[in-house]
Amino acid sequence: MGNSLKAIVAFVPSDECQKYLLEDLEEMPVDKMVDLSGRQLRRLPLHICSFRELVKLYLSDNNLNHLPPELEQLQNLQILALDFNNFKALPLVVCTLKQLCILYLGNNKLCSLPLELRLLQNLKTLWIESNCLQHLPEVVCELSLLKTLHAGSNALRTLPAQLRGLQELRTIWLSGNLLSEFPPVLLHMPFLEVIDVDRNAIRFFPSLAHLPGLKLVIYDHNPCRNAPKVAKGVRRVGRWSEESPEPRKRSGAVIEITLDERPTPPPTDKPEPE
């Protein structure tokens, strides 16, 4: 069935049309995974909520802007993908799914996250990239097991000091924001392994050599005049990284040497829970 026909059928809310979009998905798959990505869905079919043993639910790339309260029945759900939809607010029913390990919310229209998100204490991976966030919601700092945070392509100018309490956090992606300085809180997070601040407005980088866990820092496409100093063995991606020296001063002028290497983006494949 072509995408154009799906798009037309999606406007018709009848159960028959919704089943047509689902291509006769009537029983829970043996692998306990349902992938309804790219089906032009405007609402989640209620019978999916009866699959109480479901572990993975992918709803990416649809036209969803709400979820039914019956979703609360999926208490075994570990992965929920809601990216590339039309959510302006995170449905509170998502916060009742306390076994969630991985939550994808990227490419929506979110300006905030509800305080109820703190109930997801098993969450290890949170993707909130490409939304309308001007501040990193402080409730994120209450997700004590969080290991990976992707908050790129928003409008963040700072990070909350409470972020340092996330001692399990290993990877933070902040590319494509409005950071004018390197976030000070990251200097107090020695357990971080990957820091990505590519495509911001940072003019000066402090030393990161004191961060013992650091393995990779991506700082390209910033108007900086220095590279962050790092410990031996840490990879830097940006101007004046390992492949070329930092600027040299001659008669008061700074000679800048650029690097063609491009930063490594966050992984596109959705990971499995650990």
mmCIF file of C-alpha atoms in Angstrom:
data_model
loop_
_atom_site.group_PDB
_atom_site.id
_atom_site.type_symbol
_atom_site.label_atom_id
_atom_site.label_comp_id
_atom_site.label_asym_id
_atom_site.label_seq_id
_atom_site.Cartn_x
_atom_site.Cartn_y
_atom_site.Cartn_z
ATOM 1 C CA MET A 1 0.000 0.000 0.000
ATOM 2 C CA GLY A 2 1.467 3.315 -1.058
ATOM 3 C CA ASN A 3 2.197 6.147 1.343
ATOM 4 C CA SER A 4 -0.273 8.425 -0.460
ATOM 5 C CA LEU A 5 -3.134 5.991 0.131
ATOM 6 C CA LYS A 6 -2.098 5.576 3.758
ATOM 7 C CA ALA A 7 -2.166 9.328 4.208
ATOM 8 C CA ILE A 8 -5.720 9.508 2.881
ATOM 9 C CA VAL A 9 -6.958 6.594 4.961
ATOM 10 C CA ALA A 10 -5.334 8.046 8.087
ATOM 11 C CA PHE A 11 -7.820 10.933 8.036
ATOM 12 C CA VAL A 12 -10.715 8.497 8.505
ATOM 13 C CA PRO A 13 -11.018 7.612 12.227
ATOM 14 C CA SER A 14 -13.109 4.451 11.784
ATOM 15 C CA ASP A 15 -11.827 1.192 13.247
ATOM 16 C CA GLU A 16 -11.850 -0.417 9.818
ATOM 17 C CA CYS A 17 -9.539 2.221 8.379
ATOM 18 C CA GLN A 18 -7.210 2.047 11.358
ATOM 19 C CA LYS A 19 -6.945 -1.734 10.998
ATOM 20 C CA TYR A 20 -6.163 -1.197 7.317
ATOM 21 C CA LEU A 21 -3.196 0.965 8.319
ATOM 22 C CA LEU A 22 -2.037 -1.695 10.776
ATOM 23 C CA GLU A 23 -2.082 -4.367 8.096
ATOM 24 C CA ASP A 24 -4.069 -6.841 10.223
ATOM 25 C CA LEU A 25 -1.902 -6.716 13.347
ATOM 26 C CA GLU A 26 -4.330 -8.502 15.668
ATOM 27 C CA GLU A 27 -2.091 -10.497 18.011
ATOM 28 C CA MET A 28 1.025 -9.621 19.924
ATOM 29 C CA PRO A 29 4.134 -10.749 18.029
ATOM 30 C CA VAL A 30 6.227 -13.519 19.531
ATOM 31 C CA ASP A 31 9.200 -11.158 19.926
ATOM 32 C CA LYS A 32 7.034 -8.797 22.047
ATOM 33 C CA MET A 33 7.780 -5.912 19.700
ATOM 34 C CA VAL A 34 5.362 -3.776 17.685
ATOM 35 C CA ASP A 35 6.745 -1.390 15.063
ATOM 36 C CA LEU A 36 4.143 1.023 13.699
ATOM 37 C CA SER A 37 6.638 3.577 12.407
ATOM 38 C CA GLY A 38 5.698 5.507 9.296
ATOM 39 C CA ARG A 39 2.069 4.337 9.168
ATOM 40 C CA GLN A 40 0.538 7.843 8.997
ATOM 41 C CA LEU A 41 -1.270 7.112 12.276
ATOM 42 C CA ARG A 42 -3.209 9.921 13.949
ATOM 43 C CA ARG A 43 -4.179 7.851 16.960
ATOM 44 C CA LEU A 44 -2.860 4.712 18.592
ATOM 45 C CA PRO A 45 -5.208 1.765 17.974
ATOM 46 C CA LEU A 46 -6.578 0.727 21.357
ATOM 47 C CA HIS A 47 -6.139 -2.980 20.817
ATOM 48 C CA ILE A 48 -2.350 -2.473 20.897
ATOM 49 C CA CYS A 49 -2.781 -1.561 24.569
ATOM 50 C CA SER A 50 -4.119 -5.066 25.222
ATOM 51 C CA PHE A 51 -0.695 -6.563 24.423
ATOM 52 C CA ARG A 52 0.258 -6.468 28.090
ATOM 53 C CA GLU A 53 3.531 -8.364 27.668
ATOM 54 C CA LEU A 54 4.784 -5.918 25.044
ATOM 55 C CA VAL A 55 8.409 -4.845 25.593
ATOM 56 C CA LYS A 56 9.112 -2.583 22.595
ATOM 57 C CA LEU A 57 6.743 -0.153 20.897
ATOM 58 C CA TYR A 58 7.927 1.976 17.972
ATOM 59 C CA LEU A 59 5.563 4.767 16.898
ATOM 60 C CA SER A 60 8.092 6.941 15.083
ATOM 61 C CA ASP A 61 7.271 9.050 12.049
ATOM 62 C CA ASN A 62 3.502 9.282 12.410
ATOM 63 C CA ASN A 63 1.038 12.133 13.026
ATOM 64 C CA LEU A 64 0.384 11.495 16.700
ATOM 65 C CA ASN A 65 -0.261 14.350 19.145
ATOM 66 C CA HIS A 66 -1.848 12.370 21.995
ATOM 67 C CA LEU A 67 -1.939 8.846 23.420
ATOM 68 C CA PRO A 68 -4.859 6.984 24.993
ATOM 69 C CA PRO A 69 -4.951 6.420 28.778
ATOM 70 C CA GLU A 70 -5.169 2.683 28.046
ATOM 71 C CA LEU A 71 -1.441 2.778 27.249
ATOM 72 C CA GLU A 72 -0.927 2.457 31.011
ATOM 73 C CA GLN A 73 -1.690 -1.246 30.628
ATOM 74 C CA LEU A 74 1.720 -1.789 28.992
ATOM 75 C CA GLN A 75 3.615 -2.065 32.263
ATOM 76 C CA ASN A 76 6.310 -4.319 30.757
ATOM 77 C CA LEU A 77 7.288 -1.775 28.116
ATOM 78 C CA GLN A 78 11.018 -1.020 28.079
ATOM 79 C CA ILE A 79 11.418 0.901 24.803
ATOM 80 C CA LEU A 80 9.014 3.563 23.546
ATOM 81 C CA ALA A 81 9.748 5.563 20.383
ATOM 82 C CA LEU A 82 7.611 8.672 19.845
ATOM 83 C CA ASP A 83 10.064 10.620 17.698
ATOM 84 C CA PHE A 84 9.019 12.400 14.504
ATOM 85 C CA ASN A 85 5.441 13.084 15.579
ATOM 86 C CA ASN A 86 3.428 16.184 16.522
ATOM 87 C CA PHE A 87 3.540 16.152 20.317
ATOM 88 C CA LYS A 88 3.446 19.610 21.903
ATOM 89 C CA ALA A 89 3.405 18.052 25.368
ATOM 90 C CA LEU A 90 4.441 14.639 26.590
ATOM 91 C CA PRO A 91 1.297 12.621 27.378
ATOM 92 C CA LEU A 92 1.283 11.933 31.118
ATOM 93 C CA VAL A 93 0.367 8.307 30.508
ATOM 94 C CA VAL A 94 3.955 7.779 29.319
ATOM 95 C CA CYS A 95 5.142 8.583 32.842
ATOM 96 C CA THR A 96 3.158 5.623 34.212
ATOM 97 C CA LEU A 97 5.317 3.133 32.273
ATOM 98 C CA LYS A 98 7.817 2.602 35.057
ATOM 99 C CA GLN A 99 9.845 -0.125 33.338
ATOM 100 C CA LEU A 100 10.880 2.170 30.488
ATOM 101 C CA CYS A 101 14.623 2.095 29.854
ATOM 102 C CA ILE A 102 14.725 3.989 26.558
ATOM 103 C CA LEU A 103 12.477 6.880 25.512
ATOM 104 C CA TYR A 104 12.689 8.636 22.151
ATOM 105 C CA LEU A 105 10.987 12.046 21.985
ATOM 106 C CA GLY A 106 13.068 13.738 19.300
ATOM 107 C CA ASN A 107 11.693 15.778 16.437
ATOM 108 C CA ASN A 108 8.460 16.866 18.085
ATOM 109 C CA LYS A 109 7.283 20.279 19.323
ATOM 110 C CA LEU A 110 8.034 19.945 23.024
ATOM 111 C CA CYS A 111 8.771 23.124 24.978
ATOM 112 C CA SER A 112 8.956 21.377 28.358
ATOM 113 C CA LEU A 113 8.699 18.019 30.072
ATOM 114 C CA PRO A 114 6.249 17.195 32.883
ATOM 115 C CA LEU A 115 7.397 16.780 36.479
ATOM 116 C CA GLU A 116 5.856 13.304 36.370
ATOM 117 C CA LEU A 117 8.819 12.222 34.218
ATOM 118 C CA ARG A 118 10.662 11.693 37.518
ATOM 119 C CA LEU A 119 8.600 8.542 37.974
ATOM 120 C CA LEU A 120 10.622 6.830 35.231
ATOM 121 C CA GLN A 121 13.446 5.829 37.530
ATOM 122 C CA ASN A 122 14.595 2.987 35.248
ATOM 123 C CA LEU A 123 15.221 5.320 32.317
ATOM 124 C CA LYS A 124 18.759 4.996 30.941
ATOM 125 C CA THR A 125 18.457 6.674 27.542
ATOM 126 C CA LEU A 126 16.511 9.861 26.761
ATOM 127 C CA TRP A 127 16.429 11.480 23.327
ATOM 128 C CA ILE A 128 14.829 14.949 23.265
ATOM 129 C CA GLU A 129 16.688 16.369 20.285
ATOM 130 C CA SER A 130 15.091 18.681 17.713
ATOM 131 C CA ASN A 131 12.345 20.089 19.907
ATOM 132 C CA CYS A 132 11.600 23.624 21.142
ATOM 133 C CA LEU A 133 13.398 23.473 24.488
ATOM 134 C CA GLN A 134 14.933 26.754 25.648
ATOM 135 C CA HIS A 135 15.993 25.227 28.964
ATOM 136 C CA LEU A 136 16.911 21.677 29.846
ATOM 137 C CA PRO A 137 13.995 20.609 32.065
ATOM 138 C CA GLU A 138 15.283 20.160 35.615
ATOM 139 C CA VAL A 139 13.197 17.010 35.972
ATOM 140 C CA VAL A 140 15.779 15.312 33.738
ATOM 141 C CA CYS A 141 18.238 15.733 36.615
ATOM 142 C CA GLU A 142 16.067 13.417 38.728
ATOM 143 C CA LEU A 143 16.524 10.430 36.413
ATOM 144 C CA SER A 144 19.234 8.840 38.524
ATOM 145 C CA LEU A 145 20.072 5.921 36.193
ATOM 146 C CA LEU A 146 20.327 8.019 33.015
ATOM 147 C CA LYS A 147 23.383 7.073 30.942
ATOM 148 C CA THR A 148 22.732 8.801 27.614
ATOM 149 C CA LEU A 149 21.128 12.208 27.046
ATOM 150 C CA HIS A 150 20.663 13.563 23.535
ATOM 151 C CA ALA A 151 19.428 17.173 23.708
ATOM 152 C CA GLY A 152 20.864 18.510 20.450
ATOM 153 C CA SER A 153 19.139 20.904 18.062
ATOM 154 C CA ASN A 154 17.129 22.813 20.641
ATOM 155 C CA ALA A 155 17.619 26.375 21.910
ATOM 156 C CA LEU A 156 19.557 25.645 25.107
ATOM 157 C CA ARG A 157 21.779 28.435 26.429
ATOM 158 C CA THR A 158 22.763 26.852 29.760
ATOM 159 C CA LEU A 159 22.513 23.608 31.689
ATOM 160 C CA PRO A 160 21.163 23.311 35.242
ATOM 161 C CA ALA A 161 23.697 22.787 38.032
ATOM 162 C CA GLN A 162 21.635 19.826 39.262
ATOM 163 C CA LEU A 163 22.831 17.843 36.242
ATOM 164 C CA ARG A 164 26.007 16.935 38.128
ATOM 165 C CA GLY A 165 23.889 14.651 40.297
ATOM 166 C CA LEU A 166 23.463 12.233 37.385
ATOM 167 C CA GLN A 167 26.455 10.110 38.284
ATOM 168 C CA GLU A 168 25.525 7.351 35.826
ATOM 169 C CA LEU A 169 25.555 9.754 32.864
ATOM 170 C CA ARG A 170 28.247 8.826 30.356
ATOM 171 C CA THR A 171 27.227 10.513 27.090
ATOM 172 C CA ILE A 172 25.716 13.947 26.510
ATOM 173 C CA TRP A 173 24.941 15.319 23.045
ATOM 174 C CA LEU A 174 24.358 19.101 22.947
ATOM 175 C CA SER A 175 25.113 19.940 19.312
ATOM 176 C CA GLY A 176 23.135 22.617 17.522
ATOM 177 C CA ASN A 177 22.120 24.678 20.552
ATOM 178 C CA LEU A 178 22.810 28.281 21.627
ATOM 179 C CA LEU A 179 25.550 27.711 24.202
ATOM 180 C CA SER A 180 27.809 30.769 24.374
ATOM 181 C CA GLU A 181 30.125 29.177 26.932
ATOM 182 C CA PHE A 182 31.099 25.645 27.777
ATOM 183 C CA PRO A 183 28.537 24.512 30.391
ATOM 184 C CA PRO A 184 30.322 24.838 33.780
ATOM 185 C CA VAL A 185 28.386 21.920 35.274
ATOM 186 C CA LEU A 186 30.119 19.513 32.875
ATOM 187 C CA LEU A 187 33.456 20.379 34.492
ATOM 188 C CA HIS A 188 32.167 18.725 37.671
ATOM 189 C CA MET A 189 31.126 15.461 36.026
ATOM 190 C CA PRO A 190 34.288 13.300 36.002
ATOM 191 C CA PHE A 191 32.348 10.226 34.919
ATOM 192 C CA LEU A 192 31.397 11.639 31.478
ATOM 193 C CA GLU A 193 32.878 9.717 28.546
ATOM 194 C CA VAL A 194 31.479 11.619 25.540
ATOM 195 C CA ILE A 195 30.732 15.356 25.360
ATOM 196 C CA ASP A 196 29.350 16.816 22.131
ATOM 197 C CA VAL A 197 28.996 20.607 21.935
ATOM 198 C CA ASP A 198 29.352 20.857 18.160
ATOM 199 C CA ARG A 199 27.591 23.755 16.413
ATOM 200 C CA ASN A 200 27.159 26.173 19.284
ATOM 201 C CA ALA A 201 28.540 29.666 19.971
ATOM 202 C CA ILE A 202 31.351 28.813 22.398
ATOM 203 C CA ARG A 203 34.329 31.178 22.112
ATOM 204 C CA PHE A 204 36.582 29.720 24.791
ATOM 205 C CA PHE A 205 37.093 26.196 26.079
ATOM 206 C CA PRO A 206 38.326 25.486 29.606
ATOM 207 C CA SER A 207 40.650 22.582 30.244
ATOM 208 C CA LEU A 208 38.995 19.174 30.365
ATOM 209 C CA ALA A 209 42.197 17.367 31.326
ATOM 210 C CA HIS A 210 40.918 16.720 34.846
ATOM 211 C CA LEU A 211 38.007 14.549 33.650
ATOM 212 C CA PRO A 212 39.333 10.996 34.086
ATOM 213 C CA GLY A 213 36.482 9.235 32.292
ATOM 214 C CA LEU A 214 36.518 11.379 29.153
ATOM 215 C CA LYS A 215 37.125 9.516 25.880
ATOM 216 C CA LEU A 216 35.759 11.857 23.214
ATOM 217 C CA VAL A 217 34.952 15.558 23.004
ATOM 218 C CA ILE A 218 33.356 17.050 19.875
ATOM 219 C CA TYR A 219 33.614 20.836 19.732
ATOM 220 C CA ASP A 220 33.719 21.632 16.014
ATOM 221 C CA HIS A 221 31.801 24.527 14.417
ATOM 222 C CA ASN A 222 32.198 26.912 17.352
ATOM 223 C CA PRO A 223 33.776 30.395 17.053
ATOM 224 C CA CYS A 224 36.492 29.366 19.520
ATOM 225 C CA ARG A 225 40.098 30.511 19.569
ATOM 226 C CA ASN A 226 41.417 27.541 21.471
ATOM 227 C CA ALA A 227 40.939 23.807 21.650
ATOM 228 C CA PRO A 228 39.943 22.200 24.956
ATOM 229 C CA LYS A 229 42.910 20.632 26.695
ATOM 230 C CA VAL A 230 42.358 16.952 27.395
ATOM 231 C CA ALA A 231 44.218 14.101 29.038
ATOM 232 C CA LYS A 232 46.381 11.737 27.009
ATOM 233 C CA GLY A 233 44.356 9.303 24.936
ATOM 234 C CA VAL A 234 41.222 11.455 24.748
ATOM 235 C CA ARG A 235 40.067 12.080 21.193
ATOM 236 C CA ARG A 236 39.160 15.608 20.167
ATOM 237 C CA VAL A 237 37.125 16.451 17.066
ATOM 238 C CA GLY A 238 37.370 20.082 16.016
ATOM 239 C CA ARG A 239 39.807 22.811 15.102
ATOM 240 C CA TRP A 240 43.395 22.320 16.241
ATOM 241 C CA SER A 241 42.747 18.754 17.379
ATOM 242 C CA GLU A 242 45.372 15.995 17.254
ATOM 243 C CA GLU A 243 45.966 16.423 13.539
ATOM 244 C CA SER A 244 46.968 20.101 13.655
ATOM 245 C CA PRO A 245 48.409 22.564 16.169
ATOM 246 C CA GLU A 246 46.544 25.327 17.964
ATOM 247 C CA PRO A 247 46.856 28.942 16.753
ATOM 248 C CA ARG A 248 50.257 30.578 16.985
ATOM 249 C CA LYS A 249 50.666 34.233 17.887
ATOM 250 C CA ARG A 250 52.850 36.319 15.587
ATOM 251 C CA SER A 251 53.092 40.063 16.088
ATOM 252 C CA GLY A 252 49.863 40.084 18.000
ATOM 253 C CA ALA A 253 47.934 38.257 15.270
ATOM 254 C CA VAL A 254 46.430 34.799 15.629
ATOM 255 C CA ILE A 255 47.035 32.398 12.760
ATOM 256 C CA GLU A 256 44.179 29.912 12.706
ATOM 257 C CA ILE A 257 44.598 26.436 11.231
ATOM 258 C CA THR A 258 41.375 24.716 10.311
ATOM 259 C CA LEU A 259 40.590 21.028 10.189
ATOM 260 C CA ASP A 260 38.348 19.337 7.642
ATOM 261 C CA GLU A 261 37.367 16.470 9.897
ATOM 262 C CA ARG A 262 33.676 16.391 10.729
ATOM 263 C CA PRO A 263 32.259 15.346 14.098
ATOM 264 C CA THR A 264 30.851 11.898 14.656
ATOM 265 C CA PRO A 265 27.053 12.227 15.003
ATOM 266 C CA PRO A 266 25.015 10.383 17.613
ATOM 267 C CA PRO A 267 24.114 6.857 16.526
ATOM 268 C CA THR A 268 21.103 6.681 14.221
ATOM 269 C CA ASP A 269 20.170 3.149 15.193
ATOM 270 C CA LYS A 270 17.971 2.898 18.240
ATOM 271 C CA PRO A 271 19.875 0.895 20.878
ATOM 272 C CA GLU A 272 18.560 -1.979 22.892
ATOM 273 C CA PRO A 273 18.220 -1.745 26.702
ATOM 274 C CA GLU A 274 21.114 -3.098 28.687
#
